[in-house]
Amino acid sequence: MEKHPDDRLNSDADPFKGDPNFMASLARGLDVIQAFTPQRRMMSISQISQKTGIPRAAVRRCLYTLGKLGFVYAQDGKNFELRPRILALGHAYLASTPLARAAQPVLKHLSEMLNESCSIATLDGDDILYIARASSSRIMTIDLDIGSRLPAWATSMGRVLLSHLPEENLNDLLGRVTMIRYTSQTVDSVSALREELKKVQQQGYALNDQELEMGLRSIAVPLSNTRGQVLAALNVGVHAGQVSADELLSRVLPELQKAAQELSLLLD
Amino acid sequence: MEKHPDDRLNSDADPFKGDPNFMASLARGLDVIQAFTPQRRMMSISQISQKTGIPRAAVRRCLYTLGKLGFVYAQDGKNFELRPRILALGHAYLASTPLARAAQPVLKHLSEMLNESCSIATLDGDDILYIARASSSRIMTIDLDIGSRLPAWATSMGRVLLSHLPEENLNDLLGRVTMIRYTSQTVDSVSALREELKKVQQQGYALNDQELEMGLRSIAVPLSNTRGQVLAALNVGVHAGQVSADELLSRVLPELQKAAQELSLLLD
């Protein structure tokens, strides 16, 4: 097979440039997959190139390869979309990870009992990443799906997870964090966030009262394995107009803690 | 960047050998991800090499690259496992596909009403691929997750989808299918399967009575868009000891058809 010029990394910003073991074409293929979003579910080569910063010729080869493997398709030959086979990639993780497998029935039970939406997330870089979720039957549910992410510092699950980070890692993260004032309630300084994280660690839960979005409250607790290592966080999200912060503490928190304890026994 | 010898395809069986537009390293990286299963959730380089047929040096570079991107990790430096970021790949599809988004609340409602597990799958090559699922609260649920696959010919959803294939495509598939006798009930010849598919198309549903596994019955109907194109199939799976074939037809099928109709209105 001929070497294509696109196999070379040509972005100066690329941190892996010049690393001979790094497979640029694999990284680019994965970037192309992740370029698709609900707002952009069909994209042309030039749109993907623009979004990812990958040259058009390289995007074309990625799509050609992903197409041959059944991961993307363009009905009109021009506008590409993801095909369901993409789910096989996430399935490899869901099926092989005890936490994700064990979580689903526990979450479902908790969600039905409380009639609220429950989620589990882990830390992935500076974000939280949703790995399991059970939504309530109410029509207005909070729409966050498995595999989606949010900045850790701004969320109840993220703060639980940050509060258990080794100090050095936490300092690194707080050093590079960009704090956005999502609402008038959002914690707005690193020092206030540090105080909040200390409180979260002491009390064993994080309460987010409309800091990410007005009308949205959530409460989260850590999920540990049998050796006490915090692997993930479990939360319940509610509509602020329906459930007060006091009710979250008195009614929801005890159930959340019970579910976390139950799940912990399944994780080693 | 130097060209690595692993970038060349060296399997004679590879259908893309010599295709200059095909990115072997991207294909290999995706193969490495899919090598992980519940039975093999931690693997060494040589185990992955053995399972995928990819040379060890190439597996090493794939894992190195996937590791740098946060998709895999080896706590001990030797045994690799997938990290949750993998879910972001499947999320790109789930979040950007109207069917997957629209399906979840409808499935959940159907599952709660019937107290049985419901799934939606599409055809992916010769397999069906689960794209959405809602499980019942019973302890013994049938364990098939989103992104998993089964041979189309042997399943109720697969037969619904095969019965709507253009004749040429169906003939191709039936020409290469290997029919496994899963149980004593399994259809055991291509001609018997052809008869069954004709029946499925005429009656508008497929009933699988313990052909895949003893004790497991399922019934499936097609999911069409507003233009009448069949995009996917919807099914309900039950324990044979709890629900008879007659009950599947009298109680479950009408609800399944109602849900399919409701979903169809959301798909264009």
Coordinates of C-alpha atoms in Angstrom, one line a residue:
Chain A
M1 CA 0.0 0.0 0.0
E2 CA 1.3 3.5 -0.9
K3 CA 1.9 5.9 1.8
H4 CA -0.6 8.8 1.5
P5 CA 0.6 12.3 2.3
D6 CA -2.5 12.6 4.7
D7 CA -0.9 10.1 7.0
R8 CA 1.4 12.7 8.1
L9 CA 0.2 15.0 10.9
N10 CA 0.2 18.5 9.5
S11 CA -1.4 20.5 12.3
D12 CA 1.2 22.4 14.3
A13 CA -1.2 22.3 17.3
D14 CA -1.2 18.5 17.4
P15 CA 0.5 17.4 20.6
F16 CA 1.5 14.0 19.1
K17 CA 3.2 15.5 16.1
G18 CA 6.5 13.6 15.4
D19 CA 5.6 10.8 17.8
P20 CA 6.4 7.8 15.6
N21 CA 4.2 5.4 17.6
F22 CA 1.1 7.6 17.4
M23 CA -1.2 6.5 14.5
A24 CA -2.5 9.8 13.2
S25 CA -4.9 8.1 10.9
L26 CA -6.6 6.2 13.7
A27 CA -6.9 9.4 15.7
R28 CA -8.4 11.2 12.8
G29 CA -10.9 8.4 12.1
L30 CA -12.1 8.6 15.7
D31 CA -12.3 12.4 15.4
V32 CA -14.4 12.1 12.3
I33 CA -16.8 9.8 14.1
Q34 CA -17.1 12.3 17.0
A35 CA -17.8 15.2 14.7
F36 CA -21.4 14.0 14.2
T37 CA -23.9 15.6 16.7
P38 CA -27.7 16.0 16.8
Q39 CA -27.3 19.4 15.2
R40 CA -25.0 18.0 12.5
R41 CA -26.1 14.5 11.8
M42 CA -25.4 14.7 8.1
M43 CA -22.2 16.3 6.9
S44 CA -20.2 16.7 3.8
I45 CA -16.4 16.2 3.5
S46 CA -15.8 19.9 3.7
Q47 CA -18.1 20.4 6.7
I48 CA -16.3 17.6 8.6
S49 CA -12.9 19.0 7.6
Q50 CA -13.9 22.5 8.8
K51 CA -15.2 21.1 12.1
T52 CA -12.3 18.8 12.9
G53 CA -9.4 20.7 11.4
I54 CA -8.4 17.6 9.4
P55 CA -7.5 18.3 5.8
R56 CA -10.2 17.4 3.2
A57 CA -8.2 14.6 1.6
A58 CA -7.7 12.9 4.9
V59 CA -11.3 13.3 5.8
R60 CA -12.2 11.7 2.5
R61 CA -10.0 8.7 3.2
C62 CA -11.4 8.3 6.7
L63 CA -15.0 8.3 5.4
Y64 CA -14.0 5.9 2.7
T65 CA -12.5 3.5 5.2
L66 CA -15.4 4.0 7.7
G67 CA -17.8 3.4 4.9
K68 CA -16.1 0.1 3.8
L69 CA -16.3 -1.0 7.4
G70 CA -20.0 -0.1 7.7
F71 CA -19.7 2.7 10.2
V72 CA -20.8 5.6 7.9
Y73 CA -23.0 6.0 4.9
A74 CA -23.9 8.7 2.3
Q75 CA -27.2 8.0 0.6
D76 CA -26.5 10.7 -2.0
G77 CA -22.7 10.0 -2.1
K78 CA -22.0 13.4 -0.5
N79 CA -23.7 13.8 2.8
F80 CA -22.4 11.3 5.3
E81 CA -24.2 10.0 8.4
L82 CA -23.3 7.5 11.1
R83 CA -24.6 3.9 10.8
P84 CA -25.8 1.8 13.8
R85 CA -22.7 -0.3 13.7
I86 CA -21.0 2.6 15.5
L87 CA -22.9 1.3 18.6
A88 CA -20.8 -1.9 18.5
L89 CA -17.8 0.3 19.7
G90 CA -19.6 1.5 22.8
H91 CA -21.0 -1.9 23.4
A92 CA -17.5 -3.3 23.7
Y93 CA -17.2 -1.1 26.8
L94 CA -20.7 -1.4 28.2
A95 CA -20.6 -5.2 27.9
S96 CA -17.1 -5.6 29.4
T97 CA -17.4 -3.2 32.3
P98 CA -18.9 -4.5 35.6
L99 CA -19.9 -1.0 36.7
A100 CA -22.0 -0.4 33.6
R101 CA -23.6 -3.8 33.7
A102 CA -24.4 -3.8 37.4
A103 CA -25.6 -0.2 37.3
Q104 CA -28.6 -0.5 35.0
P105 CA -31.0 -2.5 37.2
V106 CA -30.1 -0.5 40.3
L107 CA -30.6 2.8 38.5
K108 CA -33.9 1.6 37.0
H109 CA -35.2 0.7 40.4
L110 CA -34.1 3.9 42.0
S111 CA -35.6 5.9 39.1
E112 CA -38.9 4.2 39.4
M113 CA -39.1 4.5 43.2
L114 CA -38.3 8.2 43.2
N115 CA -40.0 8.9 39.8
E116 CA -36.9 11.0 38.9
S117 CA -34.0 10.6 36.5
C118 CA -30.9 8.9 37.8
S119 CA -27.4 8.8 36.2
I120 CA -23.9 7.4 36.8
A121 CA -20.9 9.2 35.5
T122 CA -17.1 8.9 35.8
L123 CA -14.4 11.4 35.4
D124 CA -12.9 11.6 31.9
G125 CA -10.2 14.3 31.8
D126 CA -11.8 17.5 33.1
D127 CA -15.3 16.3 32.2
I128 CA -17.8 13.9 33.6
L129 CA -19.0 11.2 31.2
Y130 CA -22.4 9.5 31.6
I131 CA -22.1 5.8 31.6
A132 CA -25.6 4.7 32.7
R133 CA -28.9 6.4 33.0
A134 CA -32.5 5.7 33.8
S135 CA -35.1 8.3 33.1
S136 CA -38.4 8.9 34.9
S137 CA -41.7 8.6 33.1
R138 CA -42.4 12.3 33.3
I139 CA -42.6 13.9 30.0
M140 CA -40.1 16.7 30.8
T141 CA -37.0 14.6 31.5
I142 CA -33.5 16.0 31.6
D143 CA -32.0 14.9 28.3
L144 CA -28.5 13.6 28.9
D145 CA -27.6 10.3 27.3
I146 CA -25.0 7.7 27.9
G147 CA -21.7 8.9 26.4
S148 CA -22.4 12.6 26.8
R149 CA -20.2 14.8 28.8
L150 CA -20.3 18.0 31.0
P151 CA -17.6 20.0 32.7
A152 CA -16.9 18.2 36.1
W153 CA -16.5 21.4 38.2
A154 CA -20.1 22.6 37.3
T155 CA -22.0 19.4 38.1
S156 CA -23.0 17.5 41.3
M157 CA -21.4 14.2 40.1
G158 CA -18.3 16.0 38.9
R159 CA -17.8 17.7 42.3
V160 CA -18.2 14.4 44.1
L161 CA -15.5 13.0 41.9
L162 CA -13.2 16.0 42.1
S163 CA -13.5 16.0 45.9
H164 CA -11.9 12.5 45.9
L165 CA -9.0 13.4 43.5
P166 CA -5.4 13.4 44.8
E167 CA -4.6 17.0 45.7
E168 CA -2.0 17.3 42.9
N169 CA -4.4 16.2 40.2
L170 CA -7.1 18.5 41.6
N171 CA -4.7 21.5 41.6
D172 CA -3.7 20.8 38.0
L173 CA -7.4 20.7 37.0
L174 CA -8.3 23.8 38.9
G175 CA -5.3 25.6 37.4
R176 CA -6.6 25.1 33.8
V177 CA -10.4 25.2 34.4
T178 CA -12.5 27.9 32.7
M179 CA -15.4 28.7 34.9
I180 CA -18.5 29.7 33.0
R181 CA -21.3 31.5 34.8
Y182 CA -24.1 29.3 33.6
T183 CA -26.7 30.9 35.9
S184 CA -26.7 33.6 38.6
Q185 CA -26.2 30.7 41.1
T186 CA -23.0 29.3 39.6
V187 CA -20.0 29.2 41.8
D188 CA -17.8 31.9 40.2
S189 CA -14.3 31.6 41.6
V190 CA -11.8 28.8 42.0
S191 CA -11.5 29.6 45.7
A192 CA -15.3 29.3 46.2
L193 CA -15.2 26.0 44.3
R194 CA -12.4 24.7 46.5
E195 CA -14.5 25.5 49.6
E196 CA -17.4 23.7 48.0
L197 CA -15.3 20.6 47.2
K198 CA -14.1 20.5 50.8
K199 CA -17.7 20.6 52.0
V200 CA -18.7 17.9 49.5
Q201 CA -16.0 15.6 50.8
Q202 CA -16.9 16.1 54.4
Q203 CA -20.7 15.7 54.0
G204 CA -20.4 12.8 51.4
Y205 CA -22.6 14.3 48.8
A206 CA -22.9 17.3 46.4
L207 CA -26.0 19.4 45.9
N208 CA -26.2 21.4 42.8
D209 CA -28.9 24.0 43.1
Q210 CA -29.6 25.5 39.6
E211 CA -25.9 26.2 39.0
L212 CA -25.8 24.6 35.6
E213 CA -29.3 25.5 34.5
M214 CA -32.1 27.4 36.1
G215 CA -34.9 25.0 37.1
L216 CA -32.5 22.1 37.5
R217 CA -31.4 20.6 40.9
S218 CA -29.3 17.5 41.4
I219 CA -27.7 15.6 44.2
A220 CA -24.9 13.1 43.9
V221 CA -23.0 10.6 46.0
P222 CA -19.8 8.7 45.3
L223 CA -19.8 5.1 44.1
S224 CA -16.9 3.1 45.6
N225 CA -15.7 -0.4 45.1
T226 CA -15.4 -2.9 47.9
R227 CA -11.9 -1.5 48.6
G228 CA -13.2 2.0 49.1
Q229 CA -11.8 3.5 45.8
V230 CA -14.2 6.0 44.3
L231 CA -15.0 4.8 40.7
A232 CA -17.9 6.9 39.7
A233 CA -20.8 9.1 41.0
L234 CA -24.5 8.5 41.2
N235 CA -27.0 11.3 41.0
V236 CA -30.7 12.2 40.9
G237 CA -31.8 15.2 38.9
V238 CA -35.0 17.0 39.5
H239 CA -37.0 20.0 38.4
A240 CA -36.6 22.8 40.9
G241 CA -40.2 23.7 40.7
Q242 CA -41.2 20.2 41.8
V243 CA -38.6 19.2 44.3
S244 CA -37.1 21.6 46.9
A245 CA -33.5 21.4 48.0
D246 CA -34.7 20.3 51.5
E247 CA -36.7 17.5 49.9
L248 CA -33.7 16.4 48.0
L249 CA -31.8 16.0 51.3
S250 CA -34.6 14.4 53.3
R251 CA -36.3 12.1 50.8
V252 CA -33.8 11.5 47.9
L253 CA -30.4 11.5 49.6
P254 CA -31.1 8.4 51.8
E255 CA -32.3 6.4 48.8
L256 CA -29.3 7.5 46.8
Q257 CA -27.0 6.4 49.5
K258 CA -28.7 3.0 49.8
A259 CA -28.4 2.4 46.1
A260 CA -24.7 3.4 46.1
Q261 CA -24.1 1.0 48.9
E262 CA -25.9 -1.8 47.1
L263 CA -23.8 -1.1 43.9
S264 CA -20.6 -0.9 45.8
L265 CA -20.9 -4.5 46.9
L266 CA -21.0 -5.5 43.2
L267 CA -17.7 -3.7 42.4
D268 CA -14.2 -4.9 43.2
Chain B
M1 CA 6.4 10.8 10.5
E2 CA 8.1 7.5 9.5
K3 CA 6.0 4.9 7.8
H4 CA 5.7 1.9 10.0
P5 CA 5.8 -1.6 8.4
D6 CA 2.6 -2.3 10.3
D7 CA 0.7 0.2 8.2
R8 CA 0.8 -2.2 5.4
L9 CA -2.0 -4.8 5.4
N10 CA -0.4 -8.2 5.5
S11 CA -3.3 -10.6 5.7
D12 CA -4.1 -12.3 2.5
A13 CA -7.7 -12.7 3.6
D14 CA -8.1 -8.9 3.9
P15 CA -10.6 -7.8 1.2
F16 CA -9.2 -4.2 1.2
K17 CA -5.6 -5.3 0.6
G18 CA -4.0 -3.1 -2.0
D19 CA -6.8 -0.5 -1.9
P20 CA -4.8 2.8 -1.6
N21 CA -7.7 4.7 -0.1
F22 CA -8.3 2.3 2.7
M23 CA -6.7 3.2 6.0
A24 CA -5.6 0.0 7.4
S25 CA -4.5 1.6 10.7
L26 CA -7.9 3.0 11.3
A27 CA -9.6 -0.3 10.6
R28 CA -7.1 -2.1 12.9
G29 CA -7.7 0.4 15.7
L30 CA -11.5 -0.2 15.4
D31 CA -10.8 -3.9 15.4
V32 CA -8.8 -3.6 18.6
I33 CA -11.6 -1.8 20.3
Q34 CA -14.1 -4.5 19.3
A35 CA -11.8 -7.3 20.6
F36 CA -12.9 -6.5 24.2
T37 CA -15.9 -8.5 25.5
P38 CA -17.3 -9.4 28.9
Q39 CA -15.3 -12.6 28.8
R40 CA -12.2 -10.7 27.8
R41 CA -12.3 -7.3 29.4
M42 CA -8.6 -7.1 30.1
M43 CA -6.2 -8.2 27.4
S44 CA -2.5 -8.2 26.8
I45 CA -1.0 -7.2 23.4
S46 CA -0.4 -10.8 22.4
Q47 CA -4.0 -11.8 23.4
I48 CA -5.4 -9.0 21.3
S49 CA -3.1 -10.0 18.4
Q50 CA -4.2 -13.6 18.6
K51 CA -7.9 -12.6 18.7
T52 CA -7.8 -10.1 15.9
G53 CA -5.1 -11.5 13.7
I54 CA -3.3 -8.2 13.7
P55 CA 0.5 -8.4 14.2
R56 CA 1.7 -7.6 17.7
A57 CA 3.7 -4.6 16.6
A58 CA 0.6 -3.1 15.1
V59 CA -1.6 -3.9 18.1
R60 CA 1.0 -2.2 20.3
R61 CA 0.8 1.0 18.2
C62 CA -3.0 0.9 18.2
L63 CA -3.1 0.6 22.0
Y64 CA -0.5 3.3 22.3
T65 CA -2.6 5.6 20.2
L66 CA -5.9 4.7 21.9
G67 CA -4.2 5.2 25.2
K68 CA -3.0 8.7 24.3
L69 CA -6.6 9.5 23.2
G70 CA -8.1 8.2 26.5
F71 CA -9.9 5.2 25.0
V72 CA -7.9 2.4 26.7
Y73 CA -5.8 2.0 29.8
A74 CA -3.5 -0.6 31.4
Q75 CA -3.2 -0.1 35.1
D76 CA -0.2 -2.5 35.2
G77 CA 1.2 -1.4 31.9
K78 CA 0.4 -4.8 30.4
N79 CA -3.2 -5.7 30.6
F80 CA -5.4 -3.2 28.7
E81 CA -9.0 -2.4 29.2
L82 CA -11.5 0.0 27.6
R83 CA -12.1 3.4 29.2
P84 CA -15.6 5.1 29.4
R85 CA -14.6 7.6 26.7
I86 CA -15.3 4.8 24.3
L87 CA -19.0 5.6 24.9
A88 CA -18.5 8.9 23.3
L89 CA -18.3 7.1 19.9
G90 CA -21.6 5.4 20.3
H91 CA -23.1 8.6 21.7
A92 CA -22.3 10.3 18.4
Y93 CA -24.8 7.9 16.8
L94 CA -27.4 7.7 19.5
A95 CA -27.6 11.5 19.8
S96 CA -27.7 12.2 16.1
T97 CA -30.2 9.5 15.0
P98 CA -33.9 10.4 15.2
L99 CA -34.9 6.7 15.5
A100 CA -32.7 6.0 18.5
R101 CA -33.8 9.2 20.2
A102 CA -37.5 8.8 19.5
A103 CA -37.4 5.1 20.4
Q104 CA -36.4 5.3 24.0
P105 CA -39.6 6.8 25.5
V106 CA -41.9 4.6 23.3
L107 CA -40.0 1.4 24.3
K108 CA -40.0 2.3 27.9
H109 CA -43.8 2.9 27.9
L110 CA -44.4 -0.4 26.0
S111 CA -42.1 -2.3 28.4
E112 CA -43.8 -1.0 31.5
M113 CA -47.2 -1.6 30.1
L114 CA -46.5 -5.2 29.1
N115 CA -44.0 -5.8 31.9
E116 CA -41.7 -7.4 29.3
S117 CA -38.4 -6.5 27.6
C118 CA -38.7 -4.6 24.3
S119 CA -36.0 -3.9 21.8
I120 CA -35.4 -2.1 18.5
A121 CA -32.8 -3.4 16.0
T122 CA -31.7 -2.7 12.5
L123 CA -30.0 -4.9 9.9
D124 CA -26.2 -4.5 9.8
G125 CA -24.8 -6.9 7.2
D126 CA -26.2 -10.3 8.0
D127 CA -26.8 -9.5 11.6
I128 CA -29.3 -7.5 13.5
L129 CA -27.9 -4.8 15.7
Y130 CA -29.7 -3.6 18.8
I131 CA -30.1 0.2 18.8
A132 CA -32.5 0.6 21.7
R133 CA -33.8 -1.4 24.5
A134 CA -36.1 -1.2 27.6
S135 CA -36.0 -4.1 30.0
S136 CA -38.8 -5.2 32.3
S137 CA -38.5 -5.1 36.1
R138 CA -38.5 -8.9 36.4
I139 CA -35.2 -10.3 37.8
M140 CA -34.8 -12.8 34.9
T141 CA -34.5 -10.4 32.0
I142 CA -33.0 -11.3 28.7
D143 CA -29.6 -9.9 28.5
L144 CA -29.0 -8.1 25.2
D145 CA -27.6 -4.7 25.2
I146 CA -27.5 -1.8 22.8
G147 CA -24.8 -2.4 20.2
S148 CA -24.9 -6.2 20.5
R149 CA -25.7 -8.4 17.5
L150 CA -27.3 -11.7 16.5
P151 CA -27.7 -13.5 13.2
A152 CA -30.7 -12.0 11.4
W153 CA -32.1 -15.2 10.0
A154 CA -32.5 -16.7 13.5
T155 CA -34.3 -13.9 15.3
S156 CA -37.8 -12.4 15.1
M157 CA -36.6 -8.9 14.3
G158 CA -34.1 -10.2 11.7
R159 CA -36.8 -12.1 9.9
V160 CA -39.1 -9.1 9.8
L161 CA -36.2 -7.1 8.3
L162 CA -35.1 -9.9 5.8
S163 CA -38.7 -10.2 4.7
H164 CA -38.5 -6.6 3.4
L165 CA -35.2 -6.9 1.7
P166 CA -35.1 -6.6 -2.1
E167 CA -35.1 -10.1 -3.6
E168 CA -31.5 -9.9 -4.9
N169 CA -30.1 -8.9 -1.5
L170 CA -32.1 -11.6 0.2
N171 CA -30.8 -14.2 -2.2
D172 CA -27.2 -13.1 -1.6
L173 CA -27.6 -13.3 2.1
L174 CA -29.4 -16.7 1.9
G175 CA -26.6 -17.9 -0.3
R176 CA -23.9 -17.3 2.3
V177 CA -25.8 -18.0 5.5
T178 CA -24.6 -20.7 7.9
M179 CA -27.7 -22.0 9.7
I180 CA -27.0 -23.2 13.2
R181 CA -29.4 -25.5 14.9
Y182 CA -29.6 -23.6 18.2
T183 CA -32.5 -25.7 19.5
S184 CA -34.7 -28.5 18.3
Q185 CA -37.1 -25.8 17.1
T186 CA -34.7 -23.9 14.9
V187 CA -35.7 -23.7 11.2
D188 CA -33.1 -25.9 9.6
S189 CA -33.0 -25.3 5.9
V190 CA -32.9 -22.3 3.6
S191 CA -36.1 -23.4 1.9
A192 CA -38.0 -23.6 5.2
L193 CA -36.6 -20.2 6.0
R194 CA -37.7 -18.8 2.7
E195 CA -41.3 -20.1 3.4
E196 CA -41.2 -18.5 6.9
L197 CA -40.0 -15.2 5.5
K198 CA -42.9 -15.1 3.0
K199 CA -45.3 -15.8 5.8
V200 CA -43.7 -13.1 7.9
Q201 CA -44.2 -10.6 5.1
Q202 CA -47.8 -11.5 4.5
Q203 CA -48.8 -11.5 8.2
G204 CA -46.8 -8.4 9.1
Y205 CA -45.0 -9.9 12.1
A206 CA -42.5 -12.7 13.0
L207 CA -43.0 -15.0 15.9
N208 CA -39.9 -16.8 17.1
D209 CA -40.8 -19.7 19.4
Q210 CA -37.7 -21.0 21.1
E211 CA -35.7 -21.2 17.9
L212 CA -32.8 -19.2 19.3
E213 CA -32.9 -20.5 22.9
M214 CA -35.2 -22.9 24.7
G215 CA -37.5 -20.9 27.0
L216 CA -37.3 -17.8 24.9
R217 CA -40.2 -16.5 22.7
S218 CA -40.3 -13.2 20.8
I219 CA -42.5 -11.4 18.4
A220 CA -41.5 -8.6 16.1
V221 CA -43.1 -6.0 13.8
P222 CA -41.5 -3.7 11.2
L223 CA -40.8 0.0 12.0
S224 CA -41.4 2.2 8.9
N225 CA -40.9 5.8 8.3
T226 CA -43.7 8.1 7.0
R227 CA -42.8 7.1 3.5
G228 CA -43.3 3.4 4.2
Q229 CA -39.6 2.4 4.1
V230 CA -38.8 -0.3 6.8
L231 CA -35.9 1.1 8.9
A232 CA -35.9 -1.2 11.8
A233 CA -37.9 -3.8 13.8
L234 CA -39.4 -3.7 17.2
N235 CA -39.9 -6.7 19.4
V236 CA -41.0 -8.1 22.7
G237 CA -39.2 -11.0 24.2
V238 CA -40.8 -13.2 26.9
H239 CA -40.1 -16.3 28.9
A240 CA -41.8 -19.2 27.3
G241 CA -42.9 -20.6 30.7
Q242 CA -44.7 -17.3 31.5
V243 CA -46.2 -16.3 28.2
S244 CA -47.7 -18.7 25.6
A245 CA -47.4 -18.2 21.8
D246 CA -51.2 -17.5 21.8
E247 CA -50.9 -14.8 24.4
L248 CA -48.1 -13.2 22.4
L249 CA -50.5 -12.9 19.5
S250 CA -53.6 -11.9 21.4
R251 CA -52.2 -9.6 24.1
V252 CA -48.7 -8.4 23.0
L253 CA -49.0 -8.1 19.2
P254 CA -51.7 -5.4 19.2
E255 CA -49.6 -3.2 21.6
L256 CA -46.5 -3.8 19.6
Q257 CA -48.3 -2.7 16.4
K258 CA -49.7 0.4 18.2
A259 CA -46.2 1.4 19.4
A260 CA -44.7 0.8 15.9
Q261 CA -47.4 3.1 14.4
E262 CA -46.7 5.8 17.0
L263 CA -42.9 5.6 16.3
S264 CA -43.5 5.6 12.5
L265 CA -45.0 9.1 12.7
L266 CA -41.8 10.4 14.2
L267 CA -39.6 9.1 11.4
D268 CA -39.2 10.6 8.0

